[in-house]
PDB file of C-alpha atoms and ligand atoms in Angstrom:
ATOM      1  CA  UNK A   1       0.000   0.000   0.000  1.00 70.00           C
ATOM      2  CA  UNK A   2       1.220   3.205  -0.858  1.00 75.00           C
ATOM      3  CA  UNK A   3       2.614   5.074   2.147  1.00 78.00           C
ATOM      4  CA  UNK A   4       0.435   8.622   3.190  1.00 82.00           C
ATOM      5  CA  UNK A   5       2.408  11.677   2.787  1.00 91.00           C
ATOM      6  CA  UNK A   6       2.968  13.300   6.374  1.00 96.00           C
ATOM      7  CA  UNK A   7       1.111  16.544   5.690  1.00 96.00           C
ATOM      8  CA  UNK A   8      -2.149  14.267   5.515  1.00 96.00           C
ATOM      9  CA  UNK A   9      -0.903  11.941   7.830  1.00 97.00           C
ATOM     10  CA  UNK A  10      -0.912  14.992  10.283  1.00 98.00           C
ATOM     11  CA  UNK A  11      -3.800  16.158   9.397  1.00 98.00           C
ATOM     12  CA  UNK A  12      -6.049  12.617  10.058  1.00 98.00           C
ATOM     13  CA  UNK A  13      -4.036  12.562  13.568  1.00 98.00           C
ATOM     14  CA  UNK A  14      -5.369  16.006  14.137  1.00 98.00           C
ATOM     15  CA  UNK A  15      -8.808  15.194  12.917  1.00 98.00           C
ATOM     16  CA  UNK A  16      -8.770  11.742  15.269  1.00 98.00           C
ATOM     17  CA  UNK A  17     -11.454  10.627  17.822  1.00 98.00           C
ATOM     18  CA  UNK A  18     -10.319   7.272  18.159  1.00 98.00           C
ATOM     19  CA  UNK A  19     -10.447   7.449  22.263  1.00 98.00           C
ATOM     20  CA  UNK A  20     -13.632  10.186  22.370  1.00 97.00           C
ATOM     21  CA  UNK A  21     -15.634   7.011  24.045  1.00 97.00           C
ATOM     22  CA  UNK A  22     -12.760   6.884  27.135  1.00 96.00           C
ATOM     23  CA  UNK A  23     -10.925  10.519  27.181  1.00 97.00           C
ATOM     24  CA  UNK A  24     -12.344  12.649  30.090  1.00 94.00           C
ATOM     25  CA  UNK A  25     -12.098  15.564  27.188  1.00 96.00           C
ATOM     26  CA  UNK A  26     -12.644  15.802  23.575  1.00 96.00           C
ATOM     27  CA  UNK A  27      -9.357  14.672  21.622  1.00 98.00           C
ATOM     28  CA  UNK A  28      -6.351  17.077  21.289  1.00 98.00           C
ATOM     29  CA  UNK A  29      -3.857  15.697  19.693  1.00 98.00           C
ATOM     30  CA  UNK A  30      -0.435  17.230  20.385  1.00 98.00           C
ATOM     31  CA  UNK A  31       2.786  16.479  18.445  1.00 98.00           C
ATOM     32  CA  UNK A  32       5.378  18.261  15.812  1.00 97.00           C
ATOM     33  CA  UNK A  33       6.567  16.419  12.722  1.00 97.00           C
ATOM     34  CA  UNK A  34       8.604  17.294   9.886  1.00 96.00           C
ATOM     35  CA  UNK A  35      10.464  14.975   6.688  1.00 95.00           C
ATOM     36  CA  UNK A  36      13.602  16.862   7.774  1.00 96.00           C
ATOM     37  CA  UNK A  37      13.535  16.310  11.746  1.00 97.00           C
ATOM     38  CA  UNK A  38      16.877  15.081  12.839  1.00 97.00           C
ATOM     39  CA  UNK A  39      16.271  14.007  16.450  1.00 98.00           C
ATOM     40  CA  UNK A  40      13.009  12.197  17.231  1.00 98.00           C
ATOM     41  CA  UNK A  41      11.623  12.359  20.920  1.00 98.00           C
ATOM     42  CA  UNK A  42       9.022   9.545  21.710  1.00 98.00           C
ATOM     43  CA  UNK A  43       7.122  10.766  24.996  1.00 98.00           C
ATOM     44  CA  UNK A  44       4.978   9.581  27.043  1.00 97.00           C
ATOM     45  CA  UNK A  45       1.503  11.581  26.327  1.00 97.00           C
ATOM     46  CA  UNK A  46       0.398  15.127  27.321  1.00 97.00           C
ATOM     47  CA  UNK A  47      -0.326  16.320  30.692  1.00 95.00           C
ATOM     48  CA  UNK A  48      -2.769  19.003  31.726  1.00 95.00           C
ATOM     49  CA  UNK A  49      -0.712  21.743  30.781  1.00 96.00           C
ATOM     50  CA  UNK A  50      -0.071  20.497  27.426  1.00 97.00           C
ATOM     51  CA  UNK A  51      -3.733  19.522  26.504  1.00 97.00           C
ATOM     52  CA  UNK A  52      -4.395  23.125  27.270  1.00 96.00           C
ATOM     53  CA  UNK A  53      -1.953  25.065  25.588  1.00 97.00           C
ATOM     54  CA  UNK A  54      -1.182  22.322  22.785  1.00 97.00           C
ATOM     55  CA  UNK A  55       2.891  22.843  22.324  1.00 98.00           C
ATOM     56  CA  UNK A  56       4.198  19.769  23.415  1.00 98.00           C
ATOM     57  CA  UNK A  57       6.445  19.374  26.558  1.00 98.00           C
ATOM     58  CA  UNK A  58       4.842  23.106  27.507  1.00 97.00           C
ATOM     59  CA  UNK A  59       5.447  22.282  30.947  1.00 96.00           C
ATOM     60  CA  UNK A  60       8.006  22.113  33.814  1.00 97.00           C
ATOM     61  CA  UNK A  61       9.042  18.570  32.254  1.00 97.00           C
ATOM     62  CA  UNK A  62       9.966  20.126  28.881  1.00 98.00           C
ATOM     63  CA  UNK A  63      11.830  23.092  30.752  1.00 98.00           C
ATOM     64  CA  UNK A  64      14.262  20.054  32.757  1.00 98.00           C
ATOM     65  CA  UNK A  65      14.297  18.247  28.863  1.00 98.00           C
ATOM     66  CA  UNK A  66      15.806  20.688  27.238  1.00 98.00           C
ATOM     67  CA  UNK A  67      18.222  22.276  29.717  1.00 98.00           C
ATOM     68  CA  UNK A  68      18.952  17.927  29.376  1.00 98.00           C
ATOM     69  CA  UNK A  69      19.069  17.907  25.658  1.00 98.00           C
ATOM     70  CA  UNK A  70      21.356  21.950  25.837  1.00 97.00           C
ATOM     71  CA  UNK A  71      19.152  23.610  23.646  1.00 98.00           C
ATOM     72  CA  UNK A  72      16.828  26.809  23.531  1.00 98.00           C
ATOM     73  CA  UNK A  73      13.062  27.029  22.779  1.00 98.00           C
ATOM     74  CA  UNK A  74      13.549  28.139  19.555  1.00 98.00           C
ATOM     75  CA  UNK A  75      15.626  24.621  18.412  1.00 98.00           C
ATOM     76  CA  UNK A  76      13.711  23.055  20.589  1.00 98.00           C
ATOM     77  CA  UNK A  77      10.262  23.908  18.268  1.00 98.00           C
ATOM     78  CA  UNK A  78      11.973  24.034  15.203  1.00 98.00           C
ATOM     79  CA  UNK A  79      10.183  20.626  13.486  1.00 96.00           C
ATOM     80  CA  UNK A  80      12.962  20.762  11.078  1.00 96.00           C
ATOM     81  CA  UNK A  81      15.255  19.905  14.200  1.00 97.00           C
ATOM     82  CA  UNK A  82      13.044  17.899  16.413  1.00 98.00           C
ATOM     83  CA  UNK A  83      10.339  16.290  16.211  1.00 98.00           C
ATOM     84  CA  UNK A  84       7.479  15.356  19.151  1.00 98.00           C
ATOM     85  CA  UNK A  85       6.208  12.107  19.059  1.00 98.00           C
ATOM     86  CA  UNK A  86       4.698  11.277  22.316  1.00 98.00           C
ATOM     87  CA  UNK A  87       2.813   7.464  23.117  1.00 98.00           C
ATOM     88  CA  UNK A  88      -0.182   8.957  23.176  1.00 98.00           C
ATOM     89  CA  UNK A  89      -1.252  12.354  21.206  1.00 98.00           C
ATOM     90  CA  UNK A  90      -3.912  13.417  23.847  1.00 98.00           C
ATOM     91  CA  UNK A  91      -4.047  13.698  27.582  1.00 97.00           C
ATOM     92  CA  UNK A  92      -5.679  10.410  28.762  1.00 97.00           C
ATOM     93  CA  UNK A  93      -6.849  12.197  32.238  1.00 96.00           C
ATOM     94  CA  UNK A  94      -5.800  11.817  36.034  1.00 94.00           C
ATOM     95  CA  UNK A  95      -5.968   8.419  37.842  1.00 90.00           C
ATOM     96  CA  UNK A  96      -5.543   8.429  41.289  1.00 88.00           C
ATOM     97  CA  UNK A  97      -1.287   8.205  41.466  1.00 84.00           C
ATOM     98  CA  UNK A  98      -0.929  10.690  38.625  1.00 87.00           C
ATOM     99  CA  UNK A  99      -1.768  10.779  34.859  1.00 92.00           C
ATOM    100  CA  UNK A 100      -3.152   7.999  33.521  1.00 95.00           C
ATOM    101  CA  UNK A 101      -1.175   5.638  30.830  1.00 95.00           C
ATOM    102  CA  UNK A 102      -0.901   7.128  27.052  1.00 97.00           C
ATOM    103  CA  UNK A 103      -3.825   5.587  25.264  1.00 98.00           C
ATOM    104  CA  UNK A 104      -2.820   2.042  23.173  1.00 97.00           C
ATOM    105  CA  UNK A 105      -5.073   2.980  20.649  1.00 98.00           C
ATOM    106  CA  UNK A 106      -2.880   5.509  19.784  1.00 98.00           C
ATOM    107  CA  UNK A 107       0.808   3.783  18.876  1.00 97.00           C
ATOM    108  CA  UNK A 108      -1.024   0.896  17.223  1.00 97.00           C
ATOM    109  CA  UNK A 109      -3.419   3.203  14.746  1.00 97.00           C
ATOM    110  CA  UNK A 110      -0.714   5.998  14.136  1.00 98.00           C
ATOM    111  CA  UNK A 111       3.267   5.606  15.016  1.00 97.00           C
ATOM    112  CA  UNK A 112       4.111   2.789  12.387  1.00 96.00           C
ATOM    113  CA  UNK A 113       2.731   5.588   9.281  1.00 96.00           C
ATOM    114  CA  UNK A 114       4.238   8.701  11.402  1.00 97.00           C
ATOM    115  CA  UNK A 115       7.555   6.962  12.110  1.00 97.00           C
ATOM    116  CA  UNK A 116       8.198   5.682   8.769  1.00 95.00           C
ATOM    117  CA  UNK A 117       7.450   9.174   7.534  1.00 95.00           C
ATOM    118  CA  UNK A 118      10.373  10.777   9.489  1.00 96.00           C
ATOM    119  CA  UNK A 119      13.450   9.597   7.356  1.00 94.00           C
ATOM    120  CA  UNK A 120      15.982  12.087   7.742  1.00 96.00           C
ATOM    121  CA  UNK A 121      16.166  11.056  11.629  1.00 97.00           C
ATOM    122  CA  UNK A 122      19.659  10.379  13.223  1.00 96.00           C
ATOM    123  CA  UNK A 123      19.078  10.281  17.156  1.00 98.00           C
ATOM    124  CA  UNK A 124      15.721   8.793  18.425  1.00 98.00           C
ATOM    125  CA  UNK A 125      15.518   9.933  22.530  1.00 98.00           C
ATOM    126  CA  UNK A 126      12.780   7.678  24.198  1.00 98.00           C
ATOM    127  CA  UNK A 127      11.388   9.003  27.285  1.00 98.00           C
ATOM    128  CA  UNK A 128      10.001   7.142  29.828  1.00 95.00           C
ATOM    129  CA  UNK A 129       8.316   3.325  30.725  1.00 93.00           C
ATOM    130  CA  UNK A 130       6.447   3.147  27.840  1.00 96.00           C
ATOM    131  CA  UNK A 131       8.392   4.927  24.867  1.00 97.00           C
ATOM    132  CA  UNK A 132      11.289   2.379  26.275  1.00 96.00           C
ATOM    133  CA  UNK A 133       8.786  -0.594  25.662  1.00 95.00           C
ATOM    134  CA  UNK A 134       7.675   0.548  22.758  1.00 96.00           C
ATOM    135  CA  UNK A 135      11.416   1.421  20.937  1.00 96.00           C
ATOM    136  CA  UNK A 136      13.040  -1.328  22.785  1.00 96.00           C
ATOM    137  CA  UNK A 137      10.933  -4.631  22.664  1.00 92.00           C
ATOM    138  CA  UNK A 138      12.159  -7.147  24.313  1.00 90.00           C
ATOM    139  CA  UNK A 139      15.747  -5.716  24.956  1.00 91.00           C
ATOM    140  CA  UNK A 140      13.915  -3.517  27.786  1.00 89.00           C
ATOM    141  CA  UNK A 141      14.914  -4.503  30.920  1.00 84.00           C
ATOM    142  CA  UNK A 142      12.574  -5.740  33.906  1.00 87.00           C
ATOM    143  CA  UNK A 143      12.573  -2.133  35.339  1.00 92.00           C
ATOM    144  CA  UNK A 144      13.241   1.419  33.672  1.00 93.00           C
ATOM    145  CA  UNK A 145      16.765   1.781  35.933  1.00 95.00           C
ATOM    146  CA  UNK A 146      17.532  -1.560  34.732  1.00 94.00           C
ATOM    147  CA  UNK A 147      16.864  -0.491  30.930  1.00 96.00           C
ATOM    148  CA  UNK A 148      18.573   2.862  31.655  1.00 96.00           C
ATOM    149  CA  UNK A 149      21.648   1.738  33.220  1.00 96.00           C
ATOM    150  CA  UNK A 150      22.256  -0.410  30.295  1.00 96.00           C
ATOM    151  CA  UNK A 151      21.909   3.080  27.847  1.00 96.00           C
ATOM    152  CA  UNK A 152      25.231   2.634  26.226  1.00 95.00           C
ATOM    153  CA  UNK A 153      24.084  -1.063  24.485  1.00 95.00           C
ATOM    154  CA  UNK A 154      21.045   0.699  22.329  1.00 94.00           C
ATOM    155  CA  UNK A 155      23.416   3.447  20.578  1.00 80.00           C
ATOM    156  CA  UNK A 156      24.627   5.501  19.171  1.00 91.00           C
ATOM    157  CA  UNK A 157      21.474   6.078  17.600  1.00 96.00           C
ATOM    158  CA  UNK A 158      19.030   5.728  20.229  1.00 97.00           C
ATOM    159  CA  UNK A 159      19.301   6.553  24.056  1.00 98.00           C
ATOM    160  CA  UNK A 160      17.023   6.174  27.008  1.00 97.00           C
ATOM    161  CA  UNK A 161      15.838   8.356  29.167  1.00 98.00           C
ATOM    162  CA  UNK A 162      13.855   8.436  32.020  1.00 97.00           C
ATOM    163  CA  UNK A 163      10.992  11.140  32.107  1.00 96.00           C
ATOM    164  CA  UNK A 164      12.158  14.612  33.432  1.00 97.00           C
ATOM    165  CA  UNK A 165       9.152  15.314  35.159  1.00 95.00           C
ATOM    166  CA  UNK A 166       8.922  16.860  38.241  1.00 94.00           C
ATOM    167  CA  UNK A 167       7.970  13.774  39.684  1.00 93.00           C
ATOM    168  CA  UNK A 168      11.101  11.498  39.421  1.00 95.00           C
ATOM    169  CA  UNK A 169      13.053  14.027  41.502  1.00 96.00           C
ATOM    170  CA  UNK A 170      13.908  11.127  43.700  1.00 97.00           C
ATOM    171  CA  UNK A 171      14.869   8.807  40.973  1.00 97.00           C
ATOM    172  CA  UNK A 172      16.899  11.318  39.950  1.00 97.00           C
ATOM    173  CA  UNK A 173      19.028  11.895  43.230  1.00 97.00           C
ATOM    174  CA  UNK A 174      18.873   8.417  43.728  1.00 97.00           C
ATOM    175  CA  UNK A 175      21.217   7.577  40.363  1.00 97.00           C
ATOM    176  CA  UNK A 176      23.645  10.541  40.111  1.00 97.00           C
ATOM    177  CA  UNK A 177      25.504   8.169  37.199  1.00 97.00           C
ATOM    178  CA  UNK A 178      22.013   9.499  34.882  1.00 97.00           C
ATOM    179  CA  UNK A 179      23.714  13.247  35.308  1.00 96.00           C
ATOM    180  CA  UNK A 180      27.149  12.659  35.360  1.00 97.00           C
ATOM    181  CA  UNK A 181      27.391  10.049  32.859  1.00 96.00           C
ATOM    182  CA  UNK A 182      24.168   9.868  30.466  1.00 97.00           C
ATOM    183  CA  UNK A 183      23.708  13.794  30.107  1.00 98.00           C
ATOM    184  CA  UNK A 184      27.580  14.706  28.439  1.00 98.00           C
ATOM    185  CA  UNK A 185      26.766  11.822  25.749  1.00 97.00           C
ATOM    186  CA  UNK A 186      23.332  12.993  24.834  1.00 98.00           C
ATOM    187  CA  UNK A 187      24.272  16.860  24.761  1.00 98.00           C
ATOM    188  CA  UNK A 188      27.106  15.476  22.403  1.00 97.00           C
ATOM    189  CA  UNK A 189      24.899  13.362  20.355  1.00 97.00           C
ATOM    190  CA  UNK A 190      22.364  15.779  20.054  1.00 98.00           C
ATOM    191  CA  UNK A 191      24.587  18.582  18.648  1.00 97.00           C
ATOM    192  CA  UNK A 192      26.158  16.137  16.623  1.00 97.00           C
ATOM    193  CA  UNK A 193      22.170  15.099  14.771  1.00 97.00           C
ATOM    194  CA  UNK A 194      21.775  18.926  14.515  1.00 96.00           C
ATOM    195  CA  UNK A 195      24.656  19.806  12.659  1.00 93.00           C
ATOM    196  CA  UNK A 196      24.772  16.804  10.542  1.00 77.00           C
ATOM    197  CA  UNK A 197      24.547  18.732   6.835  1.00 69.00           C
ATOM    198  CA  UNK A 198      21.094  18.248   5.343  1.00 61.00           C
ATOM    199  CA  UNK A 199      23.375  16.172   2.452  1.00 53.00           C
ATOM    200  CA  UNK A 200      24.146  13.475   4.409  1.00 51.00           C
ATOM    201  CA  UNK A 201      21.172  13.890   5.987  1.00 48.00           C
ATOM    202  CA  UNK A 202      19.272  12.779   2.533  1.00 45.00           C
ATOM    203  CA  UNK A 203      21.962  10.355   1.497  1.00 42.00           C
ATOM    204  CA  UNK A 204      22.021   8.540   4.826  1.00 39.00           C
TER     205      UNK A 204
HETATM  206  S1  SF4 B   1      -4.906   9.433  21.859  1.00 61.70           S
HETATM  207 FE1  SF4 B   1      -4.321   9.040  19.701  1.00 61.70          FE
HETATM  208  S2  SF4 B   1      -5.797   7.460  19.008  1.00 61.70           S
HETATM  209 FE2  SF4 B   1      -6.657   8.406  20.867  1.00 61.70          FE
HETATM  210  S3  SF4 B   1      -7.972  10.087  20.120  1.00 61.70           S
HETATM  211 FE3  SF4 B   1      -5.963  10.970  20.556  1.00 61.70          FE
HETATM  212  S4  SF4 B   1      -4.888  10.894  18.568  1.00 61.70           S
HETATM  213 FE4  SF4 B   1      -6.640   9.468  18.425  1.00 61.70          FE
END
């Protein structure tokens, strides 16, 4: 079957009501794509803040992300640069230990056609339990620290992250190797994927 071209690939997503039946909320699906994106984010799905305004990572997560990552807002929201892929496009609602899980429905109607649309990608960043699943397969470890301390086997073109929110400040100052050794490699990596010239980028 012949592959749909990303501009109406973007636009279905946008038009989708897939989950209407089981979101708390109409559908608002939130996510940047472009052909020429060089690093690809997969995310979790958007919170409250997110749904609202409708950038993606508009939040206190996507502040710590890109002081991670060492770039502005303006790379940051360039879709020629990056692009935003979370699990799931909308905000599935609050359960009762924070947001719920991204909707399946989403990854198994849309990510296969998105994903094979971004081809000039050269660093794929997955963020959290279920972008790690989902990129990994079975080479995901039992636990996300057991995935992430094994970051170095998935590269150099994909690394593992755990999700910056505000919430995993424990995890965080519990493994001080995730700072000292994981952030130098990706702000490397990522500046390398940026400045990659768009030739190679199309010849790759
Ligand atoms: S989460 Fe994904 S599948 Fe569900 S309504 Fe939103 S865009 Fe559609």
């Amino acid at each position: 079957m012949k592959p749909v071209p990303l501009h109406a690939l973007l636009r279905d997503i946008r038009a989708c009501t897939i989950c209407a039946p089981v979101l708390p909320h109409a559908p608002r699906p939130v996510l940047a794509a472009s052909e020429c994106a060089r690093i690809l984010i997969i995310g979790q799905a958007p919170g409250a803040k997110v749904h609202a305004s409708g950038i993606p990572w508009s939040d206190a997560s996507g502040a710590r992300l890109r002081s991670w990552l060492g770039v502005d807002d303006a790379a940051f929201y360039d879709e020629e640069k990056f692009a935003l892929v979370p699990m799931g496009f909308c905000f599935p609602g609050r359960g009762p230990s924070g947001d719920l899980p991204p909707r399946p429905e989403c990854a198994a109607r849309w990510h296969h056609d998105l994903l094979a649309q971004l081809r000039s990608v050269r660093l794929t960043l997955l963020i959290g339990h279920y972008a790690l699943r989902f990129g990994l397969g079975a080479a995901s470890g039992k636990t996300l620290t057991d995935t992430l301390l094994r970051w170095r086997d998935f590269g150099p073109q994909v690394i593992p992250l755990p999700h910056p929110s505000p919430r995993n400040i424990a995890w965080f100052k519990r493994n001080p190797w995730f700072e000292a050794d994981v952030l130098p490699t990706l702000r490397e990596r990522v500046a390398q994927a940026l400045s990659a010239p768009a030739e190679d980028i199309k010849a790759g």
